Coordinates of C-alpha atoms in Angstrom, one line a residue:
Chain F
X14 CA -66.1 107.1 84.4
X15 CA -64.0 105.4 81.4
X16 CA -64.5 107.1 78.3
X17 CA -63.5 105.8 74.6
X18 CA -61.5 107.5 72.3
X19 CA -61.2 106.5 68.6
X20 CA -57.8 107.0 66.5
X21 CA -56.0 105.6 62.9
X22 CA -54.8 102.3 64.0
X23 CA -52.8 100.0 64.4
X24 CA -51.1 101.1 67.3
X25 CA -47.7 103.1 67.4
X26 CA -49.1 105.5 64.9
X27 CA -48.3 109.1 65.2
X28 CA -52.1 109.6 65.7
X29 CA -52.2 106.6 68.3
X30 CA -48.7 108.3 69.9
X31 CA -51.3 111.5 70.4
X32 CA -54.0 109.6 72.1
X33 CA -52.1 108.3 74.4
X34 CA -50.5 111.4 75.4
X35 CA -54.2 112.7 75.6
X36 CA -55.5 110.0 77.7
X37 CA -52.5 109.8 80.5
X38 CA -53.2 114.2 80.4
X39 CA -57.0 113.3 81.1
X40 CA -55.9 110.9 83.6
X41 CA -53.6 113.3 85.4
X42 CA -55.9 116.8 84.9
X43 CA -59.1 115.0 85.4
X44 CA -58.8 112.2 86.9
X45 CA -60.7 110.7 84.1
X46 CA -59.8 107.1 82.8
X47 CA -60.0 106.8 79.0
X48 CA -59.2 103.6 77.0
X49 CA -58.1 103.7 72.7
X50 CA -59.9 102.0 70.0
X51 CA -58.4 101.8 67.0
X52 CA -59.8 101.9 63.4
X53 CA -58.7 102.0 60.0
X54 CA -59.0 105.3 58.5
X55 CA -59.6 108.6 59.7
X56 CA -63.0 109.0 58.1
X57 CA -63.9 105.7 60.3
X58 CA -62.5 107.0 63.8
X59 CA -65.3 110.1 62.9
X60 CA -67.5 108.0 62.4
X61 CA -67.4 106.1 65.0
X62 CA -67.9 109.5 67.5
X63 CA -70.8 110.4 64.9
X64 CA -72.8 107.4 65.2
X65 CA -72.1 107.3 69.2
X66 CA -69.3 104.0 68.9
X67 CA -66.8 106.3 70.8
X68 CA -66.7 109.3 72.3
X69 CA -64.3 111.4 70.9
X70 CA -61.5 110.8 68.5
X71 CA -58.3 111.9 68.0
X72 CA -57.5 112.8 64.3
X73 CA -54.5 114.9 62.4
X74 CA -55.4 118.2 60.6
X75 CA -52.1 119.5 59.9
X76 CA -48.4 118.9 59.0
X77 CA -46.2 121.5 59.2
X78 CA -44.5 120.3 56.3
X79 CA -47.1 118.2 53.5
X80 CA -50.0 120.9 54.9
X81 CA -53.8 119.6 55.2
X82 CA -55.0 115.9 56.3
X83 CA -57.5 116.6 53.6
X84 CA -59.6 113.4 54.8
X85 CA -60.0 115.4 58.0
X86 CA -61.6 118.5 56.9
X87 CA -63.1 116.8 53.9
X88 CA -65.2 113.5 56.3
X89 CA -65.8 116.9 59.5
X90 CA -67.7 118.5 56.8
X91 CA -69.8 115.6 55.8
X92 CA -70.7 114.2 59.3
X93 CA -71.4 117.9 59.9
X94 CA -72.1 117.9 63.4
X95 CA -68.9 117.0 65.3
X96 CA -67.2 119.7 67.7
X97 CA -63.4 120.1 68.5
X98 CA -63.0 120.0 72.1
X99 CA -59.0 120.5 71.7
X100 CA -56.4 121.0 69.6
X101 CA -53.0 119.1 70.3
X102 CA -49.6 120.2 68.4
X103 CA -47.0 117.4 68.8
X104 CA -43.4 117.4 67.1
X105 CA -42.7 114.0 64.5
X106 CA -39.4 112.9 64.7
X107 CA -39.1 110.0 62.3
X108 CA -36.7 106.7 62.2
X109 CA -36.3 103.8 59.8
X110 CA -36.5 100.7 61.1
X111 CA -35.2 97.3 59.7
X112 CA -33.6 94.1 60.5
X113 CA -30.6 95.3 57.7
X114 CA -27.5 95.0 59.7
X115 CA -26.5 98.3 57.2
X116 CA -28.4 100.9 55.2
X117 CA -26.3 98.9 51.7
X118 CA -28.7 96.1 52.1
X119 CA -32.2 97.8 52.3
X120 CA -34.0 97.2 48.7
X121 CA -37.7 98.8 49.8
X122 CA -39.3 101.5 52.4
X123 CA -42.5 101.2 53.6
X124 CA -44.2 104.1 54.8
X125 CA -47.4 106.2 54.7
X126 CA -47.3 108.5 52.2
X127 CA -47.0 111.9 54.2
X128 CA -43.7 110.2 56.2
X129 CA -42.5 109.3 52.9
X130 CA -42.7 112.6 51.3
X131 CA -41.3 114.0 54.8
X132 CA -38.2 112.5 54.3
X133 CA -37.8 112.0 50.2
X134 CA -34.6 114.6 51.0
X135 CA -33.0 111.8 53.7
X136 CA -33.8 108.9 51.2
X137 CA -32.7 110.4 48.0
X138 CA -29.4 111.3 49.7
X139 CA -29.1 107.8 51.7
X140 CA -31.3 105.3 49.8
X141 CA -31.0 107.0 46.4
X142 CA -32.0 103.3 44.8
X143 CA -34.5 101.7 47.3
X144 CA -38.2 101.2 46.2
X145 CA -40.7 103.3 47.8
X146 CA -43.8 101.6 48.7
X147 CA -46.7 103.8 50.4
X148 CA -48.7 102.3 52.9
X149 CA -52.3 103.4 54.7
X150 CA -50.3 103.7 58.3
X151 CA -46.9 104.3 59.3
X152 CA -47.2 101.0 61.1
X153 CA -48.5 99.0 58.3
X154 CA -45.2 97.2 57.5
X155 CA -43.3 96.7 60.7
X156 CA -44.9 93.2 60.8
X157 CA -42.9 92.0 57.4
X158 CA -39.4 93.4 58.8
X159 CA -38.3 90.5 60.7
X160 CA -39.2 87.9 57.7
X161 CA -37.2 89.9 55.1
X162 CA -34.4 91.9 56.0
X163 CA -33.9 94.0 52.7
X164 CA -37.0 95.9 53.5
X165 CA -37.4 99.4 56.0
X166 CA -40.2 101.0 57.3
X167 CA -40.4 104.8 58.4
X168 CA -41.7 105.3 61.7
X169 CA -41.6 106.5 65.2
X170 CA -39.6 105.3 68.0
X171 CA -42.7 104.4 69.7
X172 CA -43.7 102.1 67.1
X173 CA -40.2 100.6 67.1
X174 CA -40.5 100.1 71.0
X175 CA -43.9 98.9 70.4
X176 CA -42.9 96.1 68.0
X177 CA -39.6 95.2 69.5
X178 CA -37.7 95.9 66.0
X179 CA -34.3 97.8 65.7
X180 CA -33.6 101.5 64.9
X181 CA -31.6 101.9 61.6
X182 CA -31.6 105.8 61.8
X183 CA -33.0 108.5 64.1
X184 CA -34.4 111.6 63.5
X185 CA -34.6 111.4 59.6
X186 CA -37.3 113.7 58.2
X187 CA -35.9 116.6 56.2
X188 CA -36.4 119.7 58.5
X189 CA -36.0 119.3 62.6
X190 CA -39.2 121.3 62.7
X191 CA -41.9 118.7 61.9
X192 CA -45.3 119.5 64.2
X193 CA -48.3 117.7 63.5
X194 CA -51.8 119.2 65.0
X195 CA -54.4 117.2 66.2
X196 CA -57.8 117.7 67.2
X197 CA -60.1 115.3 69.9
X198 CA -63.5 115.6 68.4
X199 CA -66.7 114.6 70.0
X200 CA -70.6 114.9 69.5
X201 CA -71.7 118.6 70.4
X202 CA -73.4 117.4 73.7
X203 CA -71.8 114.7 75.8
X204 CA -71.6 115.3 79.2
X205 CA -68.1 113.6 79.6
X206 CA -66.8 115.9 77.4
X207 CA -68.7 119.1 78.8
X208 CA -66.7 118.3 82.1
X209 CA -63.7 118.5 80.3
X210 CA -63.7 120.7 77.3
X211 CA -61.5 123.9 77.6
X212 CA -63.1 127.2 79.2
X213 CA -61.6 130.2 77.5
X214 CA -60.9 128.5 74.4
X215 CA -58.3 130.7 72.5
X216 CA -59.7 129.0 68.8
X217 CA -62.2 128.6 66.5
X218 CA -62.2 126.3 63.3
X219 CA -65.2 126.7 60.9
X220 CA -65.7 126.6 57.1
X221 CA -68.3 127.6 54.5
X222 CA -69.1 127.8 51.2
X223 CA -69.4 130.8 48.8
X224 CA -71.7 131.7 45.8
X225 CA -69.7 130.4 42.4
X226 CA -68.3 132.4 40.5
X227 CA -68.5 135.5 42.0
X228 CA -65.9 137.9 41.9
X229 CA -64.2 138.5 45.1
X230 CA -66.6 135.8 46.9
X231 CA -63.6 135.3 49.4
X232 CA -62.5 138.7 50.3
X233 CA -65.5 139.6 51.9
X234 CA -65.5 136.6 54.5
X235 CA -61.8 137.7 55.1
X236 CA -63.1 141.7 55.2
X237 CA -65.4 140.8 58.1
X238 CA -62.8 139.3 60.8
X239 CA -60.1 141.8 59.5
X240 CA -62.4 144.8 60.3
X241 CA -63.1 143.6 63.8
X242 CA -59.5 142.5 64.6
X243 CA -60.1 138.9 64.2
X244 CA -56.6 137.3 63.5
X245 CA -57.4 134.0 61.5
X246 CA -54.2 131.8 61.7
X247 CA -54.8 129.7 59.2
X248 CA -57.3 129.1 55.8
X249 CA -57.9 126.3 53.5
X250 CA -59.1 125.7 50.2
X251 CA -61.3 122.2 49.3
X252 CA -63.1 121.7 46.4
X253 CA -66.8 121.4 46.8
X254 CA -66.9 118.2 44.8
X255 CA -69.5 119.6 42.3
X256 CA -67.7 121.0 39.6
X257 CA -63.9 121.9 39.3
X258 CA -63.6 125.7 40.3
X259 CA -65.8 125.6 43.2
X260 CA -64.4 125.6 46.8
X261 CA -65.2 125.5 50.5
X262 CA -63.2 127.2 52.8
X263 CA -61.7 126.5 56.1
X264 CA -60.7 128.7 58.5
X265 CA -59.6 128.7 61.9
X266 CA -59.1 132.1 63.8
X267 CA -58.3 133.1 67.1
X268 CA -60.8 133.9 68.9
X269 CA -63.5 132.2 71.1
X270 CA -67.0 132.1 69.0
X271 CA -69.1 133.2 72.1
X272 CA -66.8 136.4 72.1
X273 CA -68.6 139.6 71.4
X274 CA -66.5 140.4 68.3
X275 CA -66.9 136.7 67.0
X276 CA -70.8 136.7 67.5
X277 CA -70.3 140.1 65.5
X278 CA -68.1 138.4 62.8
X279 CA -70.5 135.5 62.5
X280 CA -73.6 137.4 62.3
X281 CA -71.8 139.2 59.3
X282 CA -70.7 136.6 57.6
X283 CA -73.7 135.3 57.1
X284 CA -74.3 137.8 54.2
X285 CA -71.8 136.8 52.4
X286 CA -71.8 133.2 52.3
X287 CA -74.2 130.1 51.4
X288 CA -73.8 127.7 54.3
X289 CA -71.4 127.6 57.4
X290 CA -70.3 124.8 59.9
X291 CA -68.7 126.1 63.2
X292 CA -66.8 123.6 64.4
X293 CA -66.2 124.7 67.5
X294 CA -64.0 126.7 70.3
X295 CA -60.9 125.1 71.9
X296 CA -57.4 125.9 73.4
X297 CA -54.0 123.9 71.9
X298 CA -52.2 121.6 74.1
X299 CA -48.4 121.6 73.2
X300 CA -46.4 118.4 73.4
X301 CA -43.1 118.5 74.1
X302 CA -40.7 116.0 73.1
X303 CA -40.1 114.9 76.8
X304 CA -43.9 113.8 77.4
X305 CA -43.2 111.6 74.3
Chain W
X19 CA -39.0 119.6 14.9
X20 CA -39.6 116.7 17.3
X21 CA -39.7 118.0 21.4
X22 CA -40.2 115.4 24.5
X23 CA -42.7 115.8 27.0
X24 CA -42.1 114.3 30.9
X25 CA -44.9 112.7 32.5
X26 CA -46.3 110.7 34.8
X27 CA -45.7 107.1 33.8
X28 CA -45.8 104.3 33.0
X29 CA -48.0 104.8 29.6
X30 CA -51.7 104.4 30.9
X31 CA -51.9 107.1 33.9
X32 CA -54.5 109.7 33.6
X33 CA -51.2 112.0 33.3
X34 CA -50.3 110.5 30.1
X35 CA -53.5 110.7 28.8
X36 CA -53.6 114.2 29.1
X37 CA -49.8 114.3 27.8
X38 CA -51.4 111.7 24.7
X39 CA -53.9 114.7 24.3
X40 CA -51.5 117.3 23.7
X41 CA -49.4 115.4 21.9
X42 CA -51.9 115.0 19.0
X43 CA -53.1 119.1 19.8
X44 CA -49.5 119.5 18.9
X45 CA -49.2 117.7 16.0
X46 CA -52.9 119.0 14.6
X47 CA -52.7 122.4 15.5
X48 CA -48.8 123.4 15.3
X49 CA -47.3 120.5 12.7
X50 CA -45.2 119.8 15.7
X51 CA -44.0 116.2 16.6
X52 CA -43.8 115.5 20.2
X53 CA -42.6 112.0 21.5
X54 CA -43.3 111.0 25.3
X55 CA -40.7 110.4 28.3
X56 CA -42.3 108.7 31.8
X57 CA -40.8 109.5 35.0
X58 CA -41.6 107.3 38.2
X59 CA -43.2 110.5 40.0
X60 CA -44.6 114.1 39.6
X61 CA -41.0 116.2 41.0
X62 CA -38.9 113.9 38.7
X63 CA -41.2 115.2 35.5
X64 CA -40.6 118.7 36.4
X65 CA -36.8 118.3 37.6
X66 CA -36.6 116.6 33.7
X67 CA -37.6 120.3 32.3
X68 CA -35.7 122.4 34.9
X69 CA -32.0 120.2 33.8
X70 CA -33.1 120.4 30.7
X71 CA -33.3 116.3 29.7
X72 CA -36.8 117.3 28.3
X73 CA -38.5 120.3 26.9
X74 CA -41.8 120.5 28.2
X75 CA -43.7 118.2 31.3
X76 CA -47.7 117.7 32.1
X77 CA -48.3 117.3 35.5
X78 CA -51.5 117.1 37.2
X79 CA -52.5 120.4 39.2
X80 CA -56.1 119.9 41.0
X81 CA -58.7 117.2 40.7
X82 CA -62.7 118.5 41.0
X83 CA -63.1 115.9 44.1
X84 CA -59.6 115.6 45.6
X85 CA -58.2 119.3 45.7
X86 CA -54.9 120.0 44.6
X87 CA -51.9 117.9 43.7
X88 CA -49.8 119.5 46.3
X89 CA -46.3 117.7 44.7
X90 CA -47.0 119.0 41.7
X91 CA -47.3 122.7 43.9
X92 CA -44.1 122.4 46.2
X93 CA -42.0 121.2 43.5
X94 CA -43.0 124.3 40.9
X95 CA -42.3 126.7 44.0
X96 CA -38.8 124.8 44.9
X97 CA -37.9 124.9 41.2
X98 CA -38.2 128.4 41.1
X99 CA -38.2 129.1 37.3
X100 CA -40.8 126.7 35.6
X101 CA -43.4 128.4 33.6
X102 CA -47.1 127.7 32.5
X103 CA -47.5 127.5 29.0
X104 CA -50.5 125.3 28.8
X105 CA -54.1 124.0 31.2
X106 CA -55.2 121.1 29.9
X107 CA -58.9 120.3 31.8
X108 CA -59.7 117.0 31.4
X109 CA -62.8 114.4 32.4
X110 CA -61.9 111.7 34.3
X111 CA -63.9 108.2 34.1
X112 CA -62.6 105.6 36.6
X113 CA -62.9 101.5 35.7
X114 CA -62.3 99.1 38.0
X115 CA -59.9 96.3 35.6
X116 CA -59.6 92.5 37.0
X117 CA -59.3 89.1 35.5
X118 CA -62.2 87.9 38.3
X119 CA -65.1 86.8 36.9
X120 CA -67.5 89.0 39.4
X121 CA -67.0 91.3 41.8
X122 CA -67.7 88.2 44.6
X123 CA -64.4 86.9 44.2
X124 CA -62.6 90.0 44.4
X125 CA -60.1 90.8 47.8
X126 CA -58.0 93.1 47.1
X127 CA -57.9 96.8 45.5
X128 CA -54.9 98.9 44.1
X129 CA -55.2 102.4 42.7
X130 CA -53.1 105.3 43.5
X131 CA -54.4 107.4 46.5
X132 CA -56.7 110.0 44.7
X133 CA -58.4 107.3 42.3
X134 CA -59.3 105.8 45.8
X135 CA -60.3 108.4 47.3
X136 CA -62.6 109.2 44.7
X137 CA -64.3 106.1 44.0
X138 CA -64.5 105.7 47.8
X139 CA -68.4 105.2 47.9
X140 CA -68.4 103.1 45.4
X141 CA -66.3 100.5 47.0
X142 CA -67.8 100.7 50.3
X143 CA -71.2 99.8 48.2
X144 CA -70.1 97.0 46.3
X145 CA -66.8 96.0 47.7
X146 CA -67.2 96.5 51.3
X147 CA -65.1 93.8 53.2
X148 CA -62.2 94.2 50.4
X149 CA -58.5 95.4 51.5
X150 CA -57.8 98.5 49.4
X151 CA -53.8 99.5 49.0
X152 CA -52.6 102.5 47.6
X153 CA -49.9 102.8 44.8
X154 CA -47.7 105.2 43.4
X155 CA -49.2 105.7 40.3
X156 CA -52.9 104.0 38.5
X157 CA -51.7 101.5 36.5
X158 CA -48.9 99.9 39.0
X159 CA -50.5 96.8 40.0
X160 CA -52.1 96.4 35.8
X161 CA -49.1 93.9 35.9
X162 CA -50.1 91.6 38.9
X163 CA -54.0 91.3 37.4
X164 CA -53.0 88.5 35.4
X165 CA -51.5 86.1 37.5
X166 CA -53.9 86.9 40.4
X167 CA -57.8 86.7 39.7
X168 CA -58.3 87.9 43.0
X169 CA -57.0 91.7 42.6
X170 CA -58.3 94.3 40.6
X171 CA -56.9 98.1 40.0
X172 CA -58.9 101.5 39.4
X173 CA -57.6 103.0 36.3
X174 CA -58.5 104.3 33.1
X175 CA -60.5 102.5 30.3
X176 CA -57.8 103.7 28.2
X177 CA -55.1 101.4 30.7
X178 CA -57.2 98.3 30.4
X179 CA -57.1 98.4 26.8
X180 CA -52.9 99.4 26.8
X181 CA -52.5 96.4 28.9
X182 CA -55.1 94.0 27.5
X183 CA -57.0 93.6 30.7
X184 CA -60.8 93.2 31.2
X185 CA -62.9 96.1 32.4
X186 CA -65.2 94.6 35.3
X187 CA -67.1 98.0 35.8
X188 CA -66.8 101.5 34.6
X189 CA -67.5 104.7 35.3
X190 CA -66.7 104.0 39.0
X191 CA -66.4 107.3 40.3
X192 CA -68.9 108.7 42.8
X193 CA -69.0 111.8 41.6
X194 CA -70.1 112.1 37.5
X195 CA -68.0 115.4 37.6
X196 CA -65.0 114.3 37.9
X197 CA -62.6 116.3 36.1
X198 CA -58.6 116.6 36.4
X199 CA -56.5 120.2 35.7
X200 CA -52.9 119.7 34.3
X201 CA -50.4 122.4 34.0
X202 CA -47.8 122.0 30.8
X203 CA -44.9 123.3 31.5
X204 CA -41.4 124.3 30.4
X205 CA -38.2 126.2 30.8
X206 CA -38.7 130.5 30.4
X207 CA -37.2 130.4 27.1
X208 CA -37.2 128.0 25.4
X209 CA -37.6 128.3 21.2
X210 CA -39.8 125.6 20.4
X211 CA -42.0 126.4 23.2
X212 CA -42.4 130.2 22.4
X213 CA -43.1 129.4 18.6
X214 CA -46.2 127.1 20.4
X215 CA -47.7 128.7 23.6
X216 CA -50.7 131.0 23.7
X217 CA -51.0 134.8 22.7
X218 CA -53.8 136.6 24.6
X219 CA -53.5 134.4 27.6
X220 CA -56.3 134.4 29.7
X221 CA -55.1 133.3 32.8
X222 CA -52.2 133.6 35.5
X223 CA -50.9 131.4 38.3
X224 CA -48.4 132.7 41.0
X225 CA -47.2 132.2 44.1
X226 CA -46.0 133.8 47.1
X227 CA -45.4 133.9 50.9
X228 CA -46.3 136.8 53.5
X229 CA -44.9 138.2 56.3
X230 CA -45.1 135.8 59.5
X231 CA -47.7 136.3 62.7
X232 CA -49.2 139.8 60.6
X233 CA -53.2 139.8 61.3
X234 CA -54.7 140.3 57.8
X235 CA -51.8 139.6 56.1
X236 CA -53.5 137.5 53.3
X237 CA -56.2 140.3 53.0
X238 CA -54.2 143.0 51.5
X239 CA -53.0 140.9 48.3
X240 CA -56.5 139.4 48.0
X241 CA -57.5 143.3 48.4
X242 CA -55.4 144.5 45.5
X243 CA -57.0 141.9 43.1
X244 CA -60.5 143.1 43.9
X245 CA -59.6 146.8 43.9
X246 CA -58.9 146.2 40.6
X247 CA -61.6 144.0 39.5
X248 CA -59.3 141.4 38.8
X249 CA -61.4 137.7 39.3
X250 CA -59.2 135.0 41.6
X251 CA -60.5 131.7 40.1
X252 CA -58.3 129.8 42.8
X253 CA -56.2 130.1 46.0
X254 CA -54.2 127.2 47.9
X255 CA -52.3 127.5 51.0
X256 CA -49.4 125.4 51.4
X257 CA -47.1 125.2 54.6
X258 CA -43.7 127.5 53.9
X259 CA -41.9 124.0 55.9
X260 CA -40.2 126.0 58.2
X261 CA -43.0 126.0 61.1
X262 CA -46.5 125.0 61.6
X263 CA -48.7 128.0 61.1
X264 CA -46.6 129.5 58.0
X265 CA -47.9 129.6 54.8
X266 CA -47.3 130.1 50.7
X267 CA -49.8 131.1 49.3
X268 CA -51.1 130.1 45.6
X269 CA -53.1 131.9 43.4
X270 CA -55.0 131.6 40.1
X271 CA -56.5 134.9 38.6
X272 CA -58.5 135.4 35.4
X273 CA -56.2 137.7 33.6
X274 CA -53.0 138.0 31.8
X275 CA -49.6 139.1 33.6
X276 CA -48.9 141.3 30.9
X277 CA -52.4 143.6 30.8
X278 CA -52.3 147.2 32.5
X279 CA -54.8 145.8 35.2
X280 CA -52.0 143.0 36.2
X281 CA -48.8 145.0 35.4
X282 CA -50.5 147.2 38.6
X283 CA -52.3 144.3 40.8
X284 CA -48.2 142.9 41.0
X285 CA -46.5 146.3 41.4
X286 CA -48.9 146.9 44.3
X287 CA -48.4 143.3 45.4
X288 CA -45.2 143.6 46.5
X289 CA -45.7 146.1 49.3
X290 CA -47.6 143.3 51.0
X291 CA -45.7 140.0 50.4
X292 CA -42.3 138.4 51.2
X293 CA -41.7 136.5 48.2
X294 CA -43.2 136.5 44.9
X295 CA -43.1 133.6 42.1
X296 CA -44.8 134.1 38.9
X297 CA -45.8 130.7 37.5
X298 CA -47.0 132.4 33.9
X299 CA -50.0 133.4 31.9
X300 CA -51.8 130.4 29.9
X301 CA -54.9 129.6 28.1
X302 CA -56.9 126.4 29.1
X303 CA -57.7 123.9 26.3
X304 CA -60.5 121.5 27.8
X305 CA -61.0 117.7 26.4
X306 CA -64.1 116.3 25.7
X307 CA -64.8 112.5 26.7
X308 CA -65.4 111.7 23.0
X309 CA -61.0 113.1 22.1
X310 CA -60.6 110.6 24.9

């Protein structure tokens, strides 16, 4: 059995870089062979699992420095119906690659914006002077460095390796502890993914939306997993795209949703809010910087 | 009395609009002259204010469709001091500006990301197969549209008619409700701005950061609010950048910092959080399409 996984292209993107590592793990746990198919945007790689292209995708939700992939959340909540088989946490380290013989002659970084804004503290202190040019994908620009040698692009070793272009510097975003979290998404019932989605998942992502303008709309969501123990490690605002002032809310807690105190949670929850999309139950996979 | 106010350049951003705005508020309301400074991005507008080079900065703080401008965020927390004297709340109405004589001809698209992003459906309806890039700021690429019929830039009406461009279509957004929030802001104490910003505040932005790993931690501040009967009209999390799964919280409630209700809610606060930043108590002046 092959199965097809869609992720932000072109290949040697960070996303791409978790893929991989997520296909030779299915490979190696499973004995399942997978094969990547890139696509432009993140809302795109959904969609292609949403209208049965692919069968799962691998998409970012999380930097532990610039915070939500709003596209993410924003596109799972449209399409509606996706699940998160896993969750996979994998450290960034970033490096600037260019044909400059010396940092002195680099006139323009290329970069998506999130690399960019990982290292602005690196470039201000190096490359106080250079333009800085964002781009859809980290990759995006390695294909002008070798025409004109005054321009860099941020990316990750991979990528460098990848396209056969020279490392400049190494390890260059602003604080050593950069994680970004992934999740592999796929429709709620494919049997590929039955056989290998987690048992025991340790989280649950879900979000909902709350009457406007109500006075302590929130708190009583957060009331009902606090009073039954519920740890929720993480909770994000997006706008409803109605009217400014109106939000959903996403939430991921820890805790499995068929677990008695989460069906109890759930139930309650209910009261308080207009609609709700459970996203699913899955366990995290760490990455270390070895399997890179 | 003549101040300077940072924004977002160059002149034809939505930012500078909003800065225009004031500007003439200013000079209507107060007899105050104001004269305008760009800066190439948000952190540089509120750096001006913090070293003092200008007196007061508008930066955008949260669009209806796109969420919240999280440089704008980070920077106010990193700057430490900044405060609020100002919301501005103001409709934005996207135009797509080329020299091409029909959308046919069109192959290229520059905006900055969040014009993009909302205009998104759009230009998967009526430019489907063209490449979009994103920019630093709207009106980036106004300077390219004459030497290349091919390209065309989402920006404001009021941009097209700065630079002398032609407006192929307008009121490109895909959601009619699209409005913008911008923060002005300045140093704590600064004359001119005392003599100017508003007595019987209505609202209050802070920030702050909880204790790490804590179940419930964000529940006991939201708690206090409610207790007493103090209305959140907002709350962001952003990542504290020192590891995935830490956060800052940031909160908007619909009271002054100086009323007994508040002078409580933050004395009580304090118990429950690590850090606290108070970002200042404002009223919101909103702009109509036709002061546009």
């Amino acid at each position: 059995m092959t199965i097809s996984i869609a992720h932000l292209g072109p290949p040697g993107t960070y996303t791409e870089q978790a893929a991989v590592f997520y296909v030779n793990w299915l490979a190696k746990n499973m004995g399942i062979e997978a094969i990547l198919c890139p696509y432009p945007s993140i809302a795109q790689s959904l969609q292609a699992v949403a209208v049965g292209d692919t069968q799962l995708a691998v998409v970012p939700v999380e930097n532990s420095l610039e915070g939500s992939v709003t596209m993410t959340m924003d596109t799972l909540w449209q399409l509606d119906e996706l699940q998160i088989q896993f969750a996979l946490v994998m450290p960034i380290v970033h490096t600037l690659i260019s044909c400059a013989t010396s940092l002195d002659s680099i006139k323009t970084v290329y970069s998506h914006p999130q690399a960019l804004a990982q290292c602005q503290g690196w470039l201000q202190q190096f490359l106080p002077n250079v333009q800085v040019i964002p781009n859809n994908s980290t990759t995006e620009a390695l294909q002008k460095l070798e025409q004109d040698w005054t321009i860099a692009a941020i990316a990750s070793t991979r990528a460098a390796q990848l396209y056969n272009l020279p490392i400049l510097a190494s390890g260059i975003n602003d604080y050593p502890e950069n994680c970004t979290r992934f999740w592999v998404v796929s429709q709620p019932k494919t049997k590929a993914v039955e056989d290998i989605s987690s048992t025991g998942a340790s989280h649950t992502s879900l979000a909902f939306s709350v009457p406007a303008n109500v006075p302590g709309a929130l708190l009583k969501p957060l009331q009902v997993f606090a009073q039954l123990g519920i740890n929720l490690s993480r909770i994000e605002s997006r706008p409803t795209k109605r009217s400014l002032g109106e939000y959903l809310f996403f939430i991921d807690v820890e805790s499995n949703a068929t677990s008695a105190e989460m069906l109890s949670a759930l139930a309650d929850l209910k009261k308080y809010i207009e609609v709700l999309k459970i996203f699913g139950s899955y366990n995290i996979l760490p990455i270390t910087a070895l399997e890179l």
